[in-house]
Short mmCIF file of C-alpha atoms and ligand atoms in Angstrom, two decimals:
data_model
loop_
_atom_site.label_atom_id
_atom_site.label_comp_id
_atom_site.label_asym_id
_atom_site.label_seq_id
_atom_site.Cartn_x
_atom_site.Cartn_y
_atom_site.Cartn_z
CA UNK A 6 -5.66 23.35 59.51
CA UNK A 7 -7.20 20.23 60.82
CA UNK A 8 -10.69 20.29 59.62
CA UNK A 9 -13.16 18.27 61.76
CA UNK A 10 -14.50 15.08 60.34
CA UNK A 11 -18.11 16.48 60.57
CA UNK A 12 -17.26 19.70 58.64
CA UNK A 13 -19.39 20.19 55.47
CA UNK A 14 -18.15 20.41 51.91
CA UNK A 15 -17.94 24.22 51.78
CA UNK A 16 -15.67 24.34 54.91
CA UNK A 17 -13.49 21.59 53.85
CA UNK A 18 -13.04 23.14 50.33
CA UNK A 19 -11.72 26.32 51.91
CA UNK A 20 -9.60 24.84 54.90
CA UNK A 21 -8.72 21.16 54.17
CA UNK A 22 -5.05 20.55 53.63
CA UNK A 23 -3.99 24.12 54.55
CA UNK A 24 -2.92 25.98 57.47
CA UNK A 25 -1.42 29.38 58.10
CA UNK A 26 2.42 29.25 57.26
CA UNK A 27 4.17 28.79 60.64
CA UNK A 28 7.13 31.22 59.88
CA UNK A 29 5.07 34.37 58.82
CA UNK A 30 1.41 33.62 59.51
CA UNK A 31 0.48 34.04 55.85
CA UNK A 32 -2.99 32.78 55.67
CA UNK A 33 -2.65 31.47 52.06
CA UNK A 34 -0.44 28.52 51.28
CA UNK A 35 2.85 29.94 49.98
CA UNK A 36 3.94 29.22 46.41
CA UNK A 37 7.09 27.01 47.38
CA UNK A 38 8.72 27.71 43.98
CA UNK A 39 11.81 25.54 44.61
CA UNK A 40 13.12 22.27 42.95
CA UNK A 41 15.34 21.31 45.74
CA UNK A 42 15.73 21.59 49.55
CA UNK A 43 19.09 22.07 51.52
CA UNK A 44 20.02 19.21 53.67
CA UNK A 45 21.69 19.24 57.12
CA UNK A 46 24.27 16.76 56.32
CA UNK A 47 24.30 14.19 53.38
CA UNK A 48 21.04 12.30 53.40
CA UNK A 49 19.81 14.05 56.49
CA UNK A 50 17.00 16.29 55.31
CA UNK A 51 15.56 19.26 57.31
CA UNK A 52 11.83 18.61 57.01
CA UNK A 53 9.89 16.22 54.79
CA UNK A 54 11.28 17.39 51.42
CA UNK A 55 14.24 16.53 49.35
CA UNK A 56 13.38 17.20 45.57
CA UNK A 57 10.09 18.77 44.05
CA UNK A 58 9.33 15.92 41.73
CA UNK A 59 9.04 13.71 44.62
CA UNK A 60 7.09 16.15 46.84
CA UNK A 61 6.56 19.76 47.30
CA UNK A 62 4.71 21.57 50.15
CA UNK A 63 2.44 23.60 47.76
CA UNK A 64 1.44 20.35 45.98
CA UNK A 65 1.15 18.46 49.19
CA UNK A 66 -1.42 20.88 50.47
CA UNK A 67 -3.43 20.54 47.15
CA UNK A 68 -3.10 16.84 47.37
CA UNK A 69 -4.52 16.82 50.88
CA UNK A 70 -7.31 19.15 49.95
CA UNK A 71 -8.47 17.25 46.94
CA UNK A 72 -8.24 13.87 48.91
CA UNK A 73 -10.42 15.49 51.80
CA UNK A 74 -12.94 16.53 49.06
CA UNK A 75 -13.45 13.03 47.62
CA UNK A 76 -13.50 11.48 51.20
CA UNK A 77 -10.19 9.78 50.29
CA UNK A 78 -7.21 9.11 52.42
CA UNK A 79 -4.63 9.79 49.84
CA UNK A 80 -4.34 12.20 46.79
CA UNK A 81 -1.76 12.63 44.13
CA UNK A 82 -1.42 15.41 41.52
CA UNK A 83 -0.33 15.16 37.96
CA UNK A 84 0.58 17.50 35.14
CA UNK A 85 -2.81 16.77 33.25
CA UNK A 86 -5.80 14.54 33.52
CA UNK A 87 -4.37 12.16 30.83
CA UNK A 88 -1.05 11.98 32.94
CA UNK A 89 -3.16 10.89 35.88
CA UNK A 90 -4.96 8.24 33.69
CA UNK A 91 -1.57 7.07 32.35
CA UNK A 92 -0.28 6.50 35.85
CA UNK A 93 -3.20 4.15 36.61
CA UNK A 94 -2.54 2.28 33.37
CA UNK A 95 1.12 1.73 34.57
CA UNK A 96 -0.25 -0.40 37.38
CA UNK A 97 -1.06 -2.98 34.73
CA UNK A 98 1.40 -5.34 32.85
CA UNK A 99 1.48 -6.64 29.29
CA UNK A 100 -1.20 -9.36 28.71
CA UNK A 101 -3.82 -7.59 31.14
CA UNK A 102 -7.19 -6.49 29.92
CA UNK A 103 -9.08 -3.50 30.65
CA UNK A 104 -12.94 -2.74 30.31
CA UNK A 105 -13.34 0.88 29.42
CA UNK A 106 -16.64 2.70 29.20
CA UNK A 107 -17.74 3.04 25.56
CA UNK A 108 -18.37 6.75 25.75
CA UNK A 109 -15.35 8.04 27.63
CA UNK A 110 -13.32 11.40 26.89
CA UNK A 111 -11.83 11.24 23.55
CA UNK A 112 -8.19 11.57 24.94
CA UNK A 113 -8.92 8.60 27.33
CA UNK A 114 -10.05 6.39 24.35
CA UNK A 115 -6.91 7.50 22.45
CA UNK A 116 -4.58 6.78 25.40
CA UNK A 117 -6.15 3.30 25.99
CA UNK A 118 -6.51 2.22 22.36
CA UNK A 119 -3.63 3.81 20.68
CA UNK A 120 -0.71 3.99 23.22
CA UNK A 121 -1.18 1.41 26.04
CA UNK A 122 -2.53 -1.27 23.42
CA UNK A 123 1.05 -1.19 21.93
CA UNK A 124 2.46 -2.11 25.27
CA UNK A 125 0.21 -5.29 25.33
CA UNK A 126 -2.71 -3.88 27.34
CA UNK A 127 -6.02 -5.04 25.58
CA UNK A 128 -8.95 -2.64 25.89
CA UNK A 129 -12.57 -3.75 25.51
CA UNK A 130 -15.09 -0.93 25.27
CA UNK A 131 -18.31 -1.64 27.26
CA UNK A 132 -21.45 0.15 27.95
CA UNK A 133 -21.11 0.61 31.63
CA UNK A 134 -24.84 1.27 32.00
CA UNK A 135 -25.29 -2.48 31.15
CA UNK A 136 -24.32 -4.87 33.99
CA UNK A 137 -24.69 -8.01 31.62
CA UNK A 138 -22.31 -6.50 29.04
CA UNK A 139 -19.66 -5.88 31.91
CA UNK A 140 -19.96 -9.43 33.09
CA UNK A 141 -19.87 -10.78 29.64
CA UNK A 142 -16.67 -9.01 28.86
CA UNK A 143 -15.00 -10.10 31.94
CA UNK A 144 -12.42 -12.65 31.98
CA UNK A 145 -9.46 -13.95 34.09
CA UNK A 146 -7.04 -11.45 32.31
CA UNK A 147 -9.31 -8.34 33.27
CA UNK A 148 -7.53 -6.23 35.84
CA UNK A 149 -9.18 -2.83 35.61
CA UNK A 150 -12.62 -1.22 34.92
CA UNK A 151 -12.39 2.29 33.88
CA UNK A 152 -15.63 4.34 33.62
CA UNK A 153 -17.05 7.92 33.47
CA UNK A 154 -20.32 9.03 34.80
CA UNK A 155 -21.84 11.11 33.53
CA UNK A 156 -20.23 10.20 30.19
CA UNK A 157 -19.04 12.63 27.44
CA UNK A 158 -20.89 13.71 25.45
CA UNK A 159 -24.13 11.60 25.72
CA UNK A 160 -24.33 12.00 29.56
CA UNK A 161 -25.07 8.33 30.32
CA UNK A 162 -25.17 7.47 34.04
CA UNK A 163 -23.43 4.34 35.19
CA UNK A 164 -24.41 2.89 38.64
CA UNK A 165 -21.12 3.00 40.36
CA UNK A 166 -22.21 0.86 43.26
CA UNK A 167 -23.42 -1.87 40.84
CA UNK A 168 -20.28 -1.79 38.74
CA UNK A 169 -18.24 -1.87 41.99
CA UNK A 170 -19.94 -4.86 43.23
CA UNK A 171 -19.18 -6.68 39.84
CA UNK A 172 -15.63 -5.37 40.05
CA UNK A 173 -15.22 -6.98 43.55
CA UNK A 174 -16.86 -10.24 42.53
CA UNK A 175 -14.16 -10.71 40.02
CA UNK A 176 -11.21 -9.19 42.01
CA UNK A 177 -10.93 -6.39 39.46
CA UNK A 178 -9.96 -2.73 40.15
CA UNK A 179 -12.47 -0.01 39.52
CA UNK A 180 -11.34 3.44 38.62
CA UNK A 181 -13.88 6.23 38.08
CA UNK A 182 -13.10 9.51 36.17
CA UNK A 183 -15.11 12.03 38.25
CA UNK A 184 -14.27 14.87 36.21
CA UNK A 185 -17.99 15.81 35.03
CA UNK A 186 -19.50 15.50 38.29
CA UNK A 187 -16.74 16.75 40.64
CA UNK A 188 -16.39 15.75 44.27
CA UNK A 189 -19.25 18.19 45.03
CA UNK A 190 -21.87 16.19 43.36
CA UNK A 191 -20.60 12.65 43.75
CA UNK A 192 -18.09 10.63 45.72
CA UNK A 193 -17.25 7.36 43.78
CA UNK A 194 -14.99 5.90 46.65
CA UNK A 195 -17.89 5.92 48.97
CA UNK A 196 -19.82 3.91 46.45
CA UNK A 197 -17.18 1.37 46.18
CA UNK A 198 -14.54 2.58 43.55
CA UNK A 199 -10.88 1.90 44.33
CA UNK A 200 -9.49 4.91 42.42
CA UNK A 201 -11.05 8.38 41.50
CA UNK A 202 -9.40 10.34 38.65
CA UNK A 203 -10.05 14.07 37.79
CA UNK A 204 -9.04 16.34 35.21
CA UNK A 205 -8.47 19.38 37.24
CA UNK A 206 -8.42 21.46 34.28
CA UNK A 207 -12.26 21.49 34.18
CA UNK A 208 -14.67 22.16 37.18
CA UNK A 209 -12.04 21.81 39.82
CA UNK A 210 -9.79 24.53 38.20
CA UNK A 211 -12.96 26.17 36.91
CA UNK A 212 -11.31 29.16 35.30
CA UNK A 213 -9.93 27.69 32.07
CA UNK A 214 -6.42 28.79 32.99
CA UNK A 215 -4.55 25.69 33.87
CA UNK A 216 -4.07 21.85 32.95
CA UNK A 217 -3.85 19.36 35.66
CA UNK A 218 -5.02 15.98 36.84
CA UNK A 219 -5.39 14.08 40.20
CA UNK A 220 -5.78 10.54 41.64
CA UNK A 221 -7.49 9.73 44.91
CA UNK A 222 -7.70 6.46 46.69
CA UNK A 223 -8.29 4.89 50.22
CA UNK A 224 -5.95 2.10 49.54
CA UNK A 225 -2.46 2.51 51.21
CA UNK A 226 -0.99 -0.14 48.62
CA UNK A 227 -2.52 1.61 45.54
CA UNK A 228 -1.24 4.95 46.89
CA UNK A 229 2.22 3.73 47.37
CA UNK A 230 2.35 2.08 43.95
CA UNK A 231 0.90 5.14 42.25
CA UNK A 232 3.25 7.47 44.17
CA UNK A 233 6.16 5.48 42.91
CA UNK A 234 4.86 5.82 39.32
CA UNK A 235 4.37 9.56 39.81
CA UNK A 236 7.88 10.03 41.19
CA UNK A 237 9.46 7.77 38.41
CA UNK A 238 7.53 9.14 35.39
CA UNK A 239 7.61 12.72 36.74
CA UNK A 240 4.30 13.93 35.28
CA UNK A 241 3.88 16.26 38.24
CA UNK A 242 2.21 19.80 38.07
CA UNK A 243 4.05 22.97 38.43
CA UNK A 244 4.00 24.71 41.67
CA UNK A 245 2.11 27.75 40.46
CA UNK A 246 -0.53 25.43 38.99
CA UNK A 247 -0.79 23.86 42.38
CA UNK A 248 -1.47 27.28 43.98
CA UNK A 249 -3.96 28.33 41.29
CA UNK A 250 -5.94 25.05 42.05
CA UNK A 251 -5.92 25.73 45.84
CA UNK A 252 -7.48 28.99 45.14
CA UNK A 253 -9.96 27.23 42.78
CA UNK A 254 -11.19 24.63 45.09
CA UNK A 255 -12.18 27.30 47.68
CA UNK A 256 -15.06 28.22 45.39
CA UNK A 257 -15.97 24.89 44.13
CA UNK A 258 -19.12 24.38 45.83
CA UNK A 259 -20.38 27.96 45.10
CA UNK A 260 -19.54 27.50 41.37
CA UNK A 261 -21.09 24.14 41.13
CA UNK A 262 -24.30 25.27 42.66
CA UNK A 263 -24.67 28.03 40.10
CA UNK A 264 -23.52 25.64 37.26
CA UNK A 265 -26.40 23.26 38.21
CA UNK A 266 -28.89 26.04 38.66
CA UNK A 267 -28.13 27.59 35.26
CA UNK A 268 -27.91 24.29 33.34
CA UNK A 269 -31.23 23.09 34.78
CA UNK A 270 -32.88 26.35 33.35
CA UNK A 271 -31.06 26.16 30.09
CA UNK A 272 -32.04 22.53 29.63
CA UNK A 273 -35.70 23.13 30.57
CA UNK A 274 -35.82 25.99 27.97
CA UNK A 275 -34.10 24.05 25.06
CA UNK A 276 -36.52 21.18 25.82
CA UNK A 277 -39.29 23.36 24.72
CA UNK A 278 -37.58 24.92 21.79
CA UNK A 279 -38.89 24.18 18.32
CA UNK A 280 -35.37 24.09 16.71
CA UNK A 281 -34.23 21.44 19.18
CA UNK A 282 -35.00 17.69 18.42
CA UNK A 283 -33.78 16.28 21.92
CA UNK A 284 -32.06 17.54 24.96
CA UNK A 285 -29.91 15.19 27.24
CA UNK A 286 -29.52 16.43 30.80
CA UNK A 287 -29.59 14.06 33.82
CA UNK A 288 -31.82 16.59 35.66
CA UNK A 289 -34.73 16.11 33.15
CA UNK A 290 -37.37 13.63 33.92
CA UNK A 291 -36.92 12.41 30.15
CA UNK A 292 -33.27 11.33 30.87
CA UNK A 293 -33.17 7.50 30.76
CA UNK A 294 -31.38 7.28 34.10
CA UNK A 295 -32.91 10.35 35.78
CA UNK A 296 -33.90 8.32 38.96
CA UNK A 297 -30.27 6.82 39.19
CA UNK A 298 -28.78 10.27 38.69
CA UNK A 299 -31.05 11.56 41.61
CA UNK A 300 -29.83 8.77 43.96
CA UNK A 301 -26.28 8.80 43.06
CA UNK A 302 -25.51 12.52 42.64
CA UNK A 303 -26.55 15.45 44.70
CA UNK A 304 -27.10 17.72 41.61
CA UNK A 305 -27.16 17.29 37.85
CA UNK A 306 -24.09 19.35 36.79
CA UNK A 307 -23.39 22.02 34.16
CA UNK A 308 -23.14 19.87 31.02
CA UNK A 309 -25.95 19.67 28.57
CA UNK A 310 -26.06 17.78 25.13
CA UNK A 311 -28.63 18.67 22.52
CA UNK A 312 -29.60 17.36 19.08
CA UNK A 313 -30.68 20.25 17.00
CA UNK A 314 -32.97 19.93 13.90
CA UNK A 315 -30.88 19.66 10.89
CA UNK A 316 -27.33 18.45 10.22
CA UNK A 317 -23.73 19.57 9.99
CA UNK A 318 -24.62 23.03 8.26
CA UNK A 319 -27.16 23.98 10.90
CA UNK A 320 -24.79 22.85 13.81
CA UNK A 321 -21.97 24.91 12.28
CA UNK A 322 -24.31 27.92 11.83
CA UNK A 323 -25.37 27.72 15.60
CA UNK A 324 -21.72 27.50 16.78
CA UNK A 325 -20.70 30.47 14.64
CA UNK A 326 -23.62 32.56 15.95
CA UNK A 327 -23.48 32.38 19.73
CA UNK A 328 -21.60 35.34 21.32
CA UNK A 329 -21.63 34.46 24.91
CA UNK A 330 -21.12 30.73 24.44
CA UNK A 331 -17.57 30.65 23.11
CA UNK A 332 -16.83 27.88 20.55
CA UNK A 333 -14.00 25.95 22.23
CA UNK A 334 -12.95 22.54 23.53
CA UNK A 335 -12.91 21.79 27.17
CA UNK A 336 -15.52 22.54 29.79
CA UNK A 337 -16.10 23.37 33.45
CA UNK A 338 -15.00 27.08 33.54
CA UNK A 339 -17.07 30.03 34.83
CA UNK A 340 -17.57 31.02 31.10
CA UNK A 341 -19.87 29.11 28.96
CA UNK A 342 -18.61 27.05 26.02
CA UNK A 343 -20.26 25.38 23.03
CA UNK A 344 -18.64 22.76 20.92
CA UNK A 345 -19.32 20.17 18.30
CA UNK A 346 -17.92 16.75 19.44
CA UNK A 347 -17.82 15.00 15.98
CA UNK A 348 -15.64 17.71 14.63
CA UNK A 349 -13.85 18.80 17.86
CA UNK A 350 -13.32 16.83 21.10
CA UNK A 351 -14.26 13.45 19.71
CA UNK A 352 -12.52 13.70 16.29
CA UNK A 353 -10.11 11.09 17.50
CA UNK A 354 -12.85 8.67 18.12
CA UNK A 355 -13.14 6.38 14.98
CA UNK A 356 -16.18 7.30 12.90
CA UNK A 357 -18.03 4.08 13.31
CA UNK A 358 -17.64 4.18 17.21
CA UNK A 359 -19.13 7.85 17.07
CA UNK A 360 -21.98 6.73 15.05
CA UNK A 361 -22.78 3.76 17.41
CA UNK A 362 -22.67 6.20 20.36
CA UNK A 363 -25.09 8.64 18.82
CA UNK A 364 -22.29 11.43 18.34
CA UNK A 365 -23.92 12.66 15.22
CA UNK A 366 -23.61 15.85 13.04
CA UNK A 367 -26.46 17.52 14.88
CA UNK A 368 -25.16 16.85 18.30
CA UNK A 369 -23.87 19.86 20.13
CA UNK A 370 -22.42 19.99 23.68
CA UNK A 371 -22.82 22.96 26.12
CA UNK A 372 -20.74 23.67 29.03
CA UNK A 373 -23.06 26.04 30.76
CA UNK A 374 -21.11 28.71 32.83
CA UNK A 375 -22.12 30.86 35.74
CA UNK A 376 -22.90 34.04 33.85
CA UNK A 377 -26.56 35.49 34.28
CA UNK A 378 -28.82 32.60 32.93
CA UNK A 379 -31.28 35.01 31.10
CA UNK A 380 -28.41 36.16 28.94
CA UNK A 381 -27.26 32.65 28.13
CA UNK A 382 -30.75 31.68 27.21
CA UNK A 383 -31.02 34.77 24.91
CA UNK A 384 -27.74 33.91 23.26
CA UNK A 385 -28.75 30.38 22.42
CA UNK A 386 -32.23 31.52 21.18
CA UNK A 387 -30.55 34.04 18.82
CA UNK A 388 -28.17 31.28 17.66
CA UNK A 389 -30.85 28.89 17.01
CA UNK A 390 -32.58 31.52 14.99
C1 PLP B 419 -10.49 16.78 29.87
C2 PLP B 419 -10.70 15.42 30.42
C3 PLP B 419 -9.72 14.46 30.62
C4 PLP B 419 -8.34 14.73 30.25
O1 PLP B 419 -7.80 15.69 31.16
P1 PLP B 419 -6.69 16.77 30.59
O2 PLP B 419 -6.59 17.62 31.83
O3 PLP B 419 -6.99 17.60 29.34
O4 PLP B 419 -5.53 15.99 30.29
C5 PLP B 419 -10.07 13.28 31.07
N1 PLP B 419 -11.36 13.03 31.33
C6 PLP B 419 -12.47 13.95 31.17
C7 PLP B 419 -13.77 13.32 31.51
C8 PLP B 419 -12.06 15.06 30.61
O5 PLP B 419 -13.08 15.93 30.61
#
């Protein structure tokens, strides 16, 4: 369906990239579970498709849908968020340098610093909330800035517009991992980013039942180069995964509204809890970049980071005691999760880096789901004792 340019997010989430199947009228995009397509005569294809690594109609609908939600001209889907990240890194050559946010997802840190470094791509970790630090790290070999905002797990907010203008001055590409905010809360391309990356595993999927990634861009040139990498490396999602994600994006706006609402209440409650030393949530006035978050995002998200009173033993006890908050890695699903970054998601980040970033033994990360918020608060109170 052609969605009008003025249609609001909720309408685009449900309709963009999808139209009833012309042969049957099926309102949902069919699962085109096929690897290949019959040709009329050698080299003469019937429609647009010849082989599903290159393109598939179900995937094409998802790519168009996600592109629309980010306000992008082009979208490409991958088998995971890190596969999407890797595709961007393959735009670079040996000898190039990347400025990477100092507080990025652990798997992103590992991919840059332990895989692509071996191919001659140098990574320098930079605090993306500090424009002087970004400028200081920049040199003529720098080709890419990669950042997340809010970051994981300390929820720092980078000023995308400001970083984009630094990137432009130096002729450097800016990629923003928008997984935590989702296209509902923030659109980095409209703030000057060249590429947006998502792990669709998280909020976009929203049901903790699939792994996937996506890249969105307005640049025809970047799109063509990334599409070539997608085709050549083959890290494409399965067709069923694409169907599941099309089903997920239809409720993204509704889920995100409830994630934000619940997280705000939980953050407020924990902020006044005697067993909690500190709460980090962009929606709290005490957050160092609360004003920037208000300006850049249209909601504060579902992620909360807390420092509890005590150390490893007290953290472990809390994670063992919650019943609704399940102790698991990942985030962004309808169900609430609790995790300990130093032991779990960020274990692959070297200990000295963790310490510098404040990922201490009493730091706990919450992914607030869309259950009844009173039940969630009761669960946390019980676990905090
Ligand atoms: C999970 C995550 C990734 C990696 O995505 P996968 O789908 O697990 O490969 C990248 N960035 C962020 C911010 C994430 O949370």
